[in-house]
Coordinates of C-alpha atoms in Angstrom, one line a residue:
X1 CA -27.3 -44.4 58.8
X2 CA -26.3 -44.2 55.3
X3 CA -27.6 -46.8 53.0
X4 CA -25.1 -49.1 52.6
X5 CA -23.8 -49.0 56.5
X6 CA -24.9 -52.3 58.2
X7 CA -25.3 -52.9 61.7
X8 CA -24.5 -56.3 61.6
X9 CA -21.2 -57.6 62.5
X10 CA -19.6 -61.0 62.8
X11 CA -20.8 -62.8 65.7
X12 CA -24.0 -60.7 65.6
X13 CA -27.0 -62.7 65.9
X14 CA -29.6 -62.4 62.5
X15 CA -32.7 -63.4 61.7
X16 CA -34.4 -64.7 65.2
X17 CA -31.8 -68.2 64.9
X18 CA -28.3 -67.2 63.2
X19 CA -25.5 -65.6 63.7
X20 CA -23.2 -63.8 61.5
X21 CA -20.1 -65.5 59.9
X22 CA -19.2 -62.8 57.3
X23 CA -20.8 -60.3 54.7
X24 CA -20.8 -62.1 51.5
X25 CA -22.0 -58.8 49.0
X26 CA -23.5 -55.3 49.7
X27 CA -25.5 -53.6 47.0
X28 CA -27.6 -50.8 46.8
X29 CA -30.5 -52.4 47.9
X30 CA -29.3 -55.4 50.7
X31 CA -26.7 -56.7 51.9
X32 CA -26.0 -60.7 51.9
X33 CA -24.7 -62.5 55.0
X34 CA -22.9 -65.8 55.5
X35 CA -24.5 -67.2 58.6
X36 CA -24.9 -70.3 60.4
X37 CA -27.4 -71.1 62.7
X38 CA -27.5 -71.4 66.3
X39 CA -26.7 -75.3 66.5
X40 CA -23.8 -74.8 63.9
X41 CA -25.0 -77.3 62.2
X42 CA -26.0 -75.4 59.2
X43 CA -24.7 -72.6 56.8
X44 CA -27.0 -70.3 55.2
X45 CA -27.1 -66.9 53.1
X46 CA -29.2 -64.2 54.0
X47 CA -30.0 -61.1 52.5
X48 CA -31.4 -57.9 54.1
X49 CA -32.8 -54.5 53.4
X50 CA -30.4 -51.9 53.8
X51 CA -30.8 -49.8 57.2
X52 CA -31.5 -46.9 54.7
X53 CA -34.3 -48.8 53.2
X54 CA -35.9 -50.4 56.1
X55 CA -37.6 -47.2 57.4
X56 CA -39.5 -46.7 53.8
X57 CA -42.9 -48.5 54.3
X58 CA -43.1 -49.0 50.4
X59 CA -39.7 -50.4 50.2
X60 CA -40.4 -53.1 52.8
X61 CA -43.6 -54.2 50.7
X62 CA -41.9 -54.4 47.3
X63 CA -38.9 -56.4 49.1
X64 CA -41.7 -58.5 50.8
X65 CA -43.7 -59.2 47.8
X66 CA -40.8 -59.9 45.4
X67 CA -39.5 -62.1 48.0
X68 CA -42.9 -64.0 48.1
X69 CA -42.5 -64.5 44.4
X70 CA -39.2 -66.0 44.4
X71 CA -40.6 -68.3 47.3
X72 CA -43.6 -69.1 45.1
X73 CA -41.1 -70.7 42.3
X74 CA -41.1 -74.8 43.1
X75 CA -37.7 -75.8 43.4
X76 CA -35.3 -76.3 41.1
X77 CA -31.7 -77.4 40.3
X78 CA -30.6 -74.3 38.5
X79 CA -32.3 -71.5 40.5
X80 CA -30.8 -70.6 44.3
X81 CA -33.3 -72.4 46.5
X82 CA -34.8 -69.4 49.2
X83 CA -35.4 -71.1 52.7
X84 CA -37.8 -68.3 53.8
X85 CA -38.4 -65.1 55.3
X86 CA -38.0 -63.9 58.3
X87 CA -38.8 -60.7 59.9
X88 CA -37.4 -59.0 63.1
X89 CA -39.3 -56.0 64.0
X90 CA -39.0 -53.9 60.8
X91 CA -36.4 -55.8 59.7
X92 CA -37.0 -58.1 56.7
X93 CA -34.8 -61.3 55.7
X94 CA -34.6 -63.6 53.3
X95 CA -32.6 -67.1 54.1
X96 CA -31.5 -68.8 51.3
X97 CA -29.1 -71.7 50.0
X98 CA -25.4 -70.6 50.1
X99 CA -23.4 -71.6 47.1
X100 CA -19.8 -72.6 48.7
X101 CA -16.8 -70.9 46.5
X102 CA -14.1 -73.5 45.1
X103 CA -10.2 -73.0 46.1
X104 CA -9.9 -69.7 44.1
X105 CA -13.0 -68.4 45.8
X106 CA -14.9 -68.8 42.7
X107 CA -18.7 -68.7 43.6
X108 CA -20.4 -67.3 40.7
X109 CA -19.9 -66.7 37.0
X110 CA -18.4 -63.4 37.7
X111 CA -15.7 -65.1 39.7
X112 CA -14.8 -67.1 37.0
X113 CA -14.5 -64.1 34.3
X114 CA -12.3 -62.6 36.9
X115 CA -9.5 -65.8 37.0
X116 CA -10.1 -67.6 34.0
X117 CA -8.8 -65.6 30.7
X118 CA -11.3 -67.6 28.6
X119 CA -13.8 -70.0 29.3
X120 CA -13.6 -73.5 27.3
X121 CA -16.6 -73.4 25.0
X122 CA -18.4 -76.5 26.3
X123 CA -18.0 -75.2 29.8
X124 CA -20.0 -72.4 28.3
X125 CA -22.5 -74.4 26.3
X126 CA -22.9 -76.3 29.8
X127 CA -23.7 -73.4 31.5
X128 CA -25.9 -72.0 29.5
X129 CA -28.0 -74.7 29.0
X130 CA -28.3 -74.8 32.3
X131 CA -29.1 -71.2 32.7
X132 CA -32.0 -71.6 30.0
X133 CA -33.2 -74.1 31.7
X134 CA -33.9 -72.8 35.1
X135 CA -34.9 -69.4 33.3
X136 CA -37.4 -71.8 31.4
X137 CA -38.7 -72.8 34.8
X138 CA -39.3 -69.9 37.1
X139 CA -41.5 -68.0 33.5
X140 CA -43.4 -71.1 34.1
X141 CA -44.1 -70.4 37.8
X142 CA -45.2 -66.9 36.9
X143 CA -42.1 -65.0 37.0
X144 CA -42.4 -62.0 34.4
X145 CA -38.9 -60.8 33.9
X146 CA -35.9 -61.3 36.2
X147 CA -34.6 -57.6 35.3
X148 CA -31.2 -58.3 36.9
X149 CA -29.7 -60.6 35.0
X150 CA -25.4 -60.4 35.1
X151 CA -22.7 -62.4 36.0
X152 CA -22.8 -61.4 39.8
X153 CA -26.3 -62.9 40.1
X154 CA -25.2 -66.2 38.2
X155 CA -24.1 -68.7 41.4
X156 CA -21.5 -71.6 40.4
X157 CA -21.8 -74.8 42.6
X158 CA -18.3 -76.1 44.0
X159 CA -18.8 -79.1 41.2
X160 CA -19.7 -76.8 38.6
X161 CA -23.4 -76.6 38.3
X162 CA -25.2 -73.3 37.5
X163 CA -28.0 -71.6 39.5
X164 CA -29.7 -68.4 39.3
X165 CA -30.2 -66.0 42.3
X166 CA -32.1 -62.8 42.9
X167 CA -35.6 -62.8 41.3
X168 CA -37.4 -59.6 40.8
X169 CA -35.2 -58.1 44.1
X170 CA -33.4 -55.6 41.9
X171 CA -36.4 -53.7 40.9
X172 CA -37.2 -53.2 44.5
X173 CA -34.9 -50.3 44.9
X174 CA -37.5 -47.0 45.0
X175 CA -35.0 -44.8 43.4
X176 CA -34.6 -45.5 39.8
X177 CA -30.8 -44.8 40.0
X178 CA -29.6 -47.5 42.3
X179 CA -26.6 -45.8 44.6
X180 CA -23.0 -46.8 44.4
X181 CA -21.2 -49.7 46.6
X182 CA -19.2 -47.5 48.7
X183 CA -17.1 -50.7 49.9
X184 CA -15.9 -50.8 45.9
X185 CA -16.2 -47.3 44.4
X186 CA -16.3 -46.8 40.6
X187 CA -12.8 -46.3 39.6
X188 CA -12.2 -49.9 40.5
X189 CA -14.6 -50.4 37.7
X190 CA -11.3 -49.4 35.4
X191 CA -9.2 -52.3 37.1
X192 CA -11.4 -55.0 36.9
X193 CA -14.9 -55.1 34.6
X194 CA -16.2 -58.3 36.2
X195 CA -16.0 -56.7 39.6
X196 CA -18.1 -54.0 38.8
X197 CA -20.7 -52.5 41.7
X198 CA -24.5 -53.0 41.6
X199 CA -24.6 -48.9 40.7
X200 CA -23.2 -49.3 37.3
X201 CA -23.5 -53.0 36.8
X202 CA -26.8 -52.7 36.4
X203 CA -27.0 -50.8 33.1
X204 CA -24.2 -52.6 31.8
X205 CA -26.5 -55.5 31.4
X206 CA -30.4 -53.2 30.6
X207 CA -31.7 -53.8 27.4
X208 CA -33.0 -50.7 25.6
X209 CA -36.9 -51.0 26.5
X210 CA -35.7 -51.3 30.0
X211 CA -34.1 -48.2 30.1
X212 CA -37.4 -46.7 28.3
X213 CA -39.4 -48.2 30.9
X214 CA -39.1 -51.1 33.4
X215 CA -42.5 -52.2 33.1
X216 CA -41.7 -53.4 29.6
X217 CA -39.3 -55.8 30.5
X218 CA -40.5 -59.4 29.5
X219 CA -38.6 -62.6 29.3
X220 CA -36.9 -61.0 25.7
X221 CA -35.4 -58.4 28.0
X222 CA -33.6 -61.0 30.2
X223 CA -32.9 -62.5 27.0
X224 CA -30.5 -59.2 26.0
X225 CA -29.4 -59.2 29.5
X226 CA -28.0 -62.4 29.0
X227 CA -26.7 -61.9 25.7
X228 CA -24.3 -59.7 27.4
X229 CA -23.2 -62.1 30.1
X230 CA -22.8 -64.8 27.1
X231 CA -20.8 -62.3 24.9
X232 CA -18.5 -61.9 27.9
X233 CA -18.1 -65.9 28.9
X234 CA -17.0 -66.2 25.1
X235 CA -14.6 -63.0 25.2
X236 CA -12.9 -63.4 28.3
X237 CA -14.7 -60.6 30.2
X238 CA -14.7 -57.9 28.1
X239 CA -18.0 -56.1 27.7
X240 CA -19.8 -55.3 24.3
X241 CA -20.8 -52.2 25.7
X242 CA -19.1 -49.5 27.8
X243 CA -19.5 -46.2 27.7
X244 CA -16.5 -44.0 29.8
X245 CA -17.0 -44.9 33.4
X246 CA -18.0 -42.2 36.1
X247 CA -14.6 -39.7 36.9
X248 CA -16.5 -39.2 40.4
X249 CA -19.0 -39.7 42.3
X250 CA -21.3 -36.7 41.4
X251 CA -24.7 -37.1 40.1
X252 CA -23.7 -35.0 36.9
X253 CA -21.1 -37.9 35.9
X254 CA -23.8 -40.6 37.3
X255 CA -26.2 -39.1 34.6
X256 CA -23.8 -38.9 31.9
X257 CA -22.5 -42.5 32.1
X258 CA -26.0 -43.9 32.2
X259 CA -27.1 -41.4 29.2
X260 CA -23.8 -42.9 27.5
X261 CA -25.1 -46.4 28.6
X262 CA -28.7 -46.3 27.0
X263 CA -27.4 -44.5 23.6
X264 CA -25.2 -47.5 23.3
X265 CA -27.7 -50.3 24.3
X266 CA -29.8 -48.7 21.5
X267 CA -27.7 -48.3 18.7
X268 CA -24.4 -49.8 18.9
X269 CA -23.5 -53.0 17.2
X270 CA -21.8 -55.9 19.5
X271 CA -18.4 -56.7 18.1
X272 CA -17.8 -60.0 16.5
X273 CA -15.3 -62.1 18.9
X274 CA -14.9 -64.8 16.3
X275 CA -16.2 -67.0 18.8
X276 CA -18.7 -69.7 17.2
X277 CA -21.1 -68.6 19.5
X278 CA -21.1 -65.0 17.8
X279 CA -24.6 -65.7 15.7
X280 CA -26.4 -66.6 19.0
X281 CA -25.1 -63.6 20.9
X282 CA -26.1 -61.2 18.0
X283 CA -29.2 -62.6 18.3
X284 CA -29.8 -62.2 21.4
X285 CA -28.5 -58.4 21.5
X286 CA -30.9 -57.6 18.2
X287 CA -32.0 -53.8 19.3
X288 CA -36.1 -54.8 18.4
X289 CA -36.9 -57.4 20.9
X290 CA -39.2 -58.8 18.3
X291 CA -36.0 -59.7 16.5
X292 CA -34.2 -61.5 19.5
X293 CA -35.2 -65.0 20.1
X294 CA -39.1 -65.5 21.1
X295 CA -37.8 -67.3 24.4
X296 CA -35.3 -69.0 26.3
X297 CA -36.5 -72.1 24.5
X298 CA -35.6 -71.1 21.0
X299 CA -32.1 -70.0 22.3
X300 CA -31.6 -73.6 23.4
X301 CA -32.4 -75.1 20.4
X302 CA -29.6 -73.3 19.1
X303 CA -27.5 -73.8 22.1
X304 CA -27.7 -77.7 21.4
X305 CA -27.0 -77.9 18.1
X306 CA -23.7 -76.1 19.6
X307 CA -23.4 -78.8 21.8
X308 CA -23.4 -81.6 19.1
X309 CA -21.2 -79.8 16.2
X310 CA -18.8 -78.8 19.4
X311 CA -18.9 -82.6 20.8
X312 CA -19.7 -82.0 23.9
X313 CA -20.8 -83.6 27.1
X314 CA -24.5 -83.6 27.4
X315 CA -25.4 -80.9 29.9
X316 CA -26.3 -82.2 33.6
X317 CA -29.9 -80.8 34.5
X318 CA -31.1 -83.0 37.0
X319 CA -28.6 -82.1 39.9
X320 CA -31.1 -81.8 43.1
X321 CA -30.6 -79.0 45.1
X322 CA -30.2 -80.7 48.6
X323 CA -26.6 -81.7 50.0
X324 CA -25.9 -84.6 51.6
X325 CA -25.2 -84.7 55.1
X326 CA -21.6 -85.3 55.2
X327 CA -20.5 -82.7 52.4
X328 CA -22.6 -80.3 54.6
X329 CA -20.1 -81.2 57.1
X330 CA -17.1 -80.4 54.9
X331 CA -18.4 -77.4 53.4
X332 CA -19.0 -75.7 57.2
X333 CA -15.7 -76.9 58.3
X334 CA -14.2 -75.0 55.1
X335 CA -16.1 -72.0 55.6
X336 CA -14.7 -71.7 59.1
X337 CA -11.2 -72.9 57.8
X338 CA -11.4 -69.5 55.8
X339 CA -12.7 -67.7 58.5
X340 CA -9.9 -68.9 60.9
X341 CA -11.7 -70.6 63.0
X342 CA -9.4 -73.5 62.9
X343 CA -10.7 -75.7 65.8
X344 CA -14.3 -75.3 64.9
X345 CA -13.7 -76.4 61.7
X346 CA -11.3 -79.4 62.6
X347 CA -14.5 -80.6 64.5
X348 CA -16.9 -80.0 61.1
X349 CA -14.0 -81.8 59.1
X350 CA -13.8 -85.1 61.7
X351 CA -17.7 -85.1 61.2
X352 CA -17.5 -85.5 57.9
X353 CA -15.0 -88.0 58.1
X354 CA -16.9 -90.1 60.5
X355 CA -20.3 -89.8 58.4
X356 CA -17.5 -91.8 55.5
X357 CA -16.9 -88.5 53.8
X358 CA -13.6 -88.2 51.9
X359 CA -12.1 -85.9 49.5
X360 CA -8.2 -84.6 49.4
X361 CA -9.7 -81.1 49.5
X362 CA -10.8 -81.9 53.3
X363 CA -7.7 -83.7 53.7
X364 CA -5.8 -80.7 53.3
X365 CA -7.8 -78.4 54.7
X366 CA -7.8 -80.3 57.8
X367 CA -4.3 -80.3 57.8
X368 CA -3.8 -77.0 57.2
X369 CA -6.0 -76.6 60.6
X370 CA -3.9 -78.6 62.0
X371 CA -0.8 -76.7 61.0
X372 CA -2.4 -73.5 62.1
X373 CA -3.0 -74.6 65.5
X374 CA 0.5 -75.5 66.1
X375 CA 0.1 -78.7 65.3
X376 CA 3.0 -79.1 62.6
X377 CA 3.7 -83.0 63.5
X378 CA 0.1 -84.1 63.8
X379 CA -0.8 -82.7 60.5
X380 CA 2.1 -84.5 58.7
X381 CA 1.3 -87.5 60.4
X382 CA -2.5 -86.9 59.6
X383 CA -1.1 -87.3 55.7
X384 CA 1.0 -90.0 56.2
X385 CA -1.9 -92.1 57.3
X386 CA -4.4 -90.7 54.5
X387 CA -1.5 -91.6 52.2
X388 CA -1.3 -95.1 53.3
X389 CA -4.9 -95.4 53.1
X390 CA -5.5 -93.9 49.7
X391 CA -2.2 -95.9 48.2
X392 CA -0.5 -92.7 47.9
X393 CA -2.7 -90.5 46.2
X394 CA -1.5 -88.2 43.9
X395 CA -3.7 -85.7 44.8
X396 CA -2.8 -86.3 48.1
X397 CA 0.8 -85.9 47.7
X398 CA 0.2 -82.4 46.3
X399 CA -1.7 -81.0 49.3
X400 CA 1.5 -82.4 51.3
X401 CA 3.9 -80.8 48.9
X402 CA 1.6 -77.3 49.3
X403 CA 1.8 -77.5 53.3
X404 CA 5.2 -78.3 53.4
X405 CA 5.7 -75.4 51.2
X406 CA 3.5 -72.6 53.3
X407 CA 6.0 -74.8 56.5
X408 CA 8.8 -73.4 54.2
X409 CA 10.6 -77.1 53.8
X410 CA 10.8 -76.4 49.9
X411 CA 13.0 -79.8 49.4
X412 CA 10.4 -81.8 51.1
X413 CA 7.5 -79.7 49.3
X414 CA 9.1 -80.4 45.6
X415 CA 9.6 -84.0 46.5
X416 CA 5.5 -84.3 47.4
X417 CA 4.8 -82.4 44.2
X418 CA 7.3 -84.1 41.7
X419 CA 5.2 -87.4 40.9
X420 CA 1.9 -85.6 40.2
X421 CA 3.8 -83.2 37.4
X422 CA 3.8 -86.1 35.0
X423 CA -0.4 -85.6 34.7
X424 CA -0.2 -82.1 33.9
X425 CA -0.8 -82.2 30.3
X426 CA -3.0 -85.5 30.7
X427 CA -5.7 -84.9 33.5
X428 CA -7.6 -82.1 32.8
X429 CA -8.1 -82.0 37.3
X430 CA -4.1 -82.4 37.6
X431 CA -3.9 -78.8 34.9
X432 CA -6.3 -77.4 37.3
X433 CA -4.9 -78.2 40.5
X434 CA -1.0 -77.2 39.3
X435 CA -2.3 -74.1 37.8
X436 CA -3.6 -72.6 40.8
X437 CA -0.3 -74.3 42.9
X438 CA 1.8 -72.1 41.2
X439 CA -0.5 -69.3 41.1
X440 CA -0.6 -69.4 44.1
X441 CA 3.3 -69.5 44.9
X442 CA 4.5 -67.4 42.5
X443 CA 6.3 -65.6 44.9
X444 CA 8.2 -68.5 46.7
X445 CA 12.1 -68.3 45.3
X446 CA 12.2 -72.0 44.5
X447 CA 8.6 -72.4 42.7
X448 CA 8.6 -69.4 40.9
X449 CA 11.1 -70.4 38.3
X450 CA 9.1 -73.3 37.8
X451 CA 5.9 -71.7 37.4
X452 CA 7.8 -69.3 34.9
X453 CA 9.0 -72.0 33.2
X454 CA 5.8 -73.6 32.7
X455 CA 4.1 -71.0 31.6
X456 CA 6.4 -69.5 28.8
X457 CA 8.0 -73.8 27.7
X458 CA 6.5 -75.9 24.9
X459 CA 5.5 -79.1 26.0
X460 CA 8.4 -81.2 24.7
X461 CA 10.9 -79.1 26.5
X462 CA 8.7 -79.3 29.4
X463 CA 9.0 -83.1 29.1
X464 CA 12.7 -82.7 28.4
X465 CA 13.7 -81.3 31.6
X466 CA 11.5 -83.2 34.0
X467 CA 10.8 -86.6 32.5
X468 CA 13.5 -87.0 29.7
X469 CA 13.1 -91.1 29.8
X470 CA 9.4 -90.5 28.7
X471 CA 10.5 -88.9 25.5
X472 CA 10.3 -90.9 22.2
X473 CA 12.7 -92.5 20.5
X474 CA 13.7 -91.5 17.1
X475 CA 12.7 -94.2 14.1
X476 CA 15.1 -95.6 11.7
X477 CA 15.2 -92.6 9.7
X478 CA 16.0 -90.3 12.4
X479 CA 12.6 -88.7 12.7
X480 CA 10.0 -88.9 15.5
X481 CA 7.7 -91.5 15.7
X482 CA 4.4 -90.3 14.8
X483 CA 1.7 -90.3 18.0
X484 CA -1.8 -90.4 18.3
X485 CA -4.2 -87.8 19.9
X486 CA -4.4 -88.3 23.8
X487 CA -8.1 -89.8 24.6
X488 CA -10.5 -87.4 26.1
X489 CA -9.1 -84.3 25.2
X490 CA -10.2 -81.2 23.1
X491 CA -9.4 -77.9 22.6
X492 CA -12.7 -76.8 24.2
X493 CA -12.5 -79.1 27.6
X494 CA -9.7 -79.1 30.3
X495 CA -7.5 -76.6 28.8
X496 CA -4.7 -75.4 30.6
X497 CA -4.6 -71.9 31.7
X498 CA -1.9 -70.6 29.2
X499 CA -1.5 -67.4 27.6
X500 CA -3.0 -67.5 24.4
X501 CA -0.3 -66.8 21.6
X502 CA 2.7 -68.0 23.4
X503 CA 4.8 -70.4 22.5
X504 CA 3.0 -72.9 25.4
X505 CA -0.6 -72.4 24.1
X506 CA 0.4 -72.6 20.3
X507 CA 2.3 -75.9 21.0
X508 CA -0.5 -77.3 23.6
X509 CA -3.3 -76.5 21.0
X510 CA -1.4 -78.0 18.1
X511 CA -0.8 -81.1 20.0
X512 CA -4.7 -81.3 21.0
X513 CA -5.3 -81.0 17.4
X514 CA -3.2 -84.4 16.8
X515 CA -0.3 -82.3 15.4
X516 CA 1.8 -83.7 18.4
X517 CA 4.9 -83.6 17.2
X518 CA 5.3 -87.2 17.7
X519 CA 4.9 -87.6 21.3
X520 CA 3.4 -91.0 22.2
X521 CA 0.4 -92.1 23.8
X522 CA 2.2 -93.7 26.3
X523 CA 4.3 -90.6 27.0
X524 CA 0.9 -88.8 27.6
X525 CA -1.2 -91.3 29.6
X526 CA -1.6 -90.2 33.7
X527 CA 0.3 -92.9 34.7
X528 CA 2.9 -94.0 31.7
X529 CA 3.4 -98.0 31.6
X530 CA 6.6 -99.1 33.0
X531 CA 8.1 -100.1 29.5
X532 CA 8.1 -96.0 28.4
X533 CA 9.9 -95.7 31.5
X534 CA 12.5 -98.0 30.5
X535 CA 15.7 -98.0 28.7
X536 CA 16.3 -101.6 27.1
X537 CA 19.9 -101.4 29.5
X538 CA 18.4 -100.7 32.7
X539 CA 14.9 -101.0 34.5
X540 CA 13.9 -98.9 37.1
X541 CA 11.4 -99.5 39.7
X542 CA 8.6 -96.2 39.9
X543 CA 10.7 -95.1 43.1
X544 CA 13.7 -94.9 41.4
X545 CA 12.0 -92.8 38.6
X546 CA 10.4 -90.5 40.9
X547 CA 13.7 -90.2 42.8
X548 CA 15.3 -89.2 39.4
X549 CA 12.9 -87.0 38.9
X550 CA 13.2 -85.2 42.0
X551 CA 17.0 -85.0 41.5
X552 CA 17.0 -83.7 38.3
X553 CA 14.5 -81.1 39.4
X554 CA 16.6 -80.2 42.2
X555 CA 19.6 -79.7 40.2
X556 CA 17.9 -77.5 37.8
X557 CA 15.9 -75.5 40.0
X558 CA 19.8 -75.0 42.5
X559 CA 21.0 -71.8 40.4
X560 CA 17.7 -70.1 41.3
X561 CA 17.1 -71.2 45.4
X562 CA 18.1 -67.3 46.2
X563 CA 15.7 -65.8 43.0
X564 CA 15.0 -62.5 43.3
X565 CA 11.6 -60.9 43.9
X566 CA 10.1 -59.9 40.7
X567 CA 10.6 -55.6 40.6
X568 CA 7.0 -55.1 39.1
X569 CA 7.6 -51.5 38.6
X570 CA 9.8 -52.5 35.8
X571 CA 7.2 -54.5 34.0
X572 CA 9.6 -57.4 33.7
X573 CA 7.6 -61.1 33.0
X574 CA 8.4 -63.7 34.8
X575 CA 9.0 -65.5 31.4
X576 CA 12.2 -62.8 30.8
X577 CA 13.4 -62.6 34.6
X578 CA 13.3 -66.5 33.6
X579 CA 15.2 -66.3 30.6
X580 CA 17.4 -63.7 31.6
X581 CA 18.6 -65.9 35.0
X582 CA 19.1 -69.2 32.3
X583 CA 21.6 -66.7 30.3
X584 CA 19.5 -66.1 27.4
X585 CA 18.8 -62.8 26.2

C-alpha cells in the first residue's frame, strides 16, 4: 500500500474506542484524523503512522519514542495536549486535543495566513509571546529541539489562543527526504505558499545547520525556523527564501529544489519588510547560530519591549487547556454540523443549551441545522424566541439575516442585517462578522454591490449612503466639526480586511490616527445616542430609524437586483463592476 494511502474512512473504528469522522490532514509520516469516542460525547484528534511505515520496526520505535517524549511534557496552555498512546496490533496512534476551527475554518496559523492579508501587530506580538512561553516550557521538560516549526504546526484556538503541536514527530521518518502529500501536489504551492505540503514545507523552515546534520538541531535552530514564521506573519504570508518549485515529481527536481533551498538558507539575507519587528526577524534568521538569540527567553524580552511600544494589551498566558463540558457539547455540535450530521448536531446544541451555554454562533448553527432538516419555520421561530430572550441582540439579527439570505429571502435578510451595520467601524467583532458575511455572500445578486461598495468606498461615503442622519453638521464657518479619535481603536487591533492602498484603507487609517475628517464620537459609537439620530425638528424612534435606513438601502440596491455574476475571465474587479453599474467610468 502506498505510504499516504489510509485504510480509515469516515465511520470506521480506530484506536480501540473511537470512530473516524474525517481526515484533518496527511503528511509523509502520518495522517491526523478527527474522531469521536463510542459514546459520542468526546471529540479528539488522532495521529497514526501511515501504512507504508507500519511495517518498519524502526519507524514504529521512533514514532513511539517521540510520542512518549511529547507525553512526558507536563500540561501547558500553549502546547496541544496529548492524552495517550494506543497500540492496536502493529498500528500506533497518538490521541490528542482537538483544536476546533473558527467560522472560516482557521484552526492553525497557516489558516490565518491564507485568509488574512496582514495580521495586526498586537495580534502578532500576542501569539509570538505565547509561542515563546510554550517553547520555554518544552525545553524545561527535556525537549532538545522541535525540528518542525512551521505555521501548520502552530494551532490557534477559537478564542485566539496559540498552541504548539507535533513535538519531534517530523524527525521520525527513516528517509531524510519526505515524500510529497499525494492529495496536495507540489504545483499547488505556486498558488498558495501557506498551503505547502509537508514534503516541501519542511525545507522552507529548516536552519542551515539542520540541512547539514539534523542531530545538530537545538533551541537556536528552532529560533531560526520561528524567524521564518514570524516573517510570514508580518508580511501577510510571504516567505523570505523560496527557490523555484519542482516542475514535476521526479527525484531530480526534488533534489534540485532541496539544493537551492539549502543555498538560500545558508547565504541569502531576508528582505526587510518595513515592520517594526524587522530587527527581531533579522536576529532570528542569522546564519551563524551564535549571532541569533540565545534562547526563546531572550527573544521574548525584545518582543515584550515591542508590546510596550505599541501599547498592546498584556498577552494572556494562563488559559487552561481543558474546556468546560457545555462548550465541548457546543464544539461537538459544530463538528457534526460541518459534516452534515444535522440531527446529531441539534442534539449536541440542545445539551449545551441545557447546561447553560450560550453564544450567537450556537444559535446560528442550530438554526441552520433545523433549516437543513427542512424545518425552516422552526428555525425562524427559534431565532424569534432567542431575539426576545436576548433583547434583539444585533449578532442574532445578523445570524437571522444570513439564514434568510441562504433561503433566498433577500428583502427580509437585508432588513435583519442592516441594523448591525452601524457598528461596522466601531466594534472589531462586528467588523469581522460582517466582512466574513459579505465575503461568503459575494456571489449573491443583492449582497454583491454592498460588498463592493464597502470595500472601495471611504468611511464617510458609507455613512452618507447608509446612515445620513449620523453625519456631522457644519459649523458656523461651513467647515466640519472636529471629532475625537474613537475610543479603544488602533491601527494594530481590529482593523477591517481592506485592500491596502485602496481609498477605503487610507480613509480608515487616517480615521484611526485621529484624522477622522470631522466625524464626531457620537457617529462612531456602536449605539449612537438618540440625539445623534434626531434633527431639531423631528424626533425618530430607534425602530423608525432602522426602517428608514432599510428603505434607503433598498432604494439604493433596487437597480442591482439582477446584478450579473462577475466574469473572472475578464479580470474585472468588483469595484470596477460596481462603478460601471453606478454610471461611473
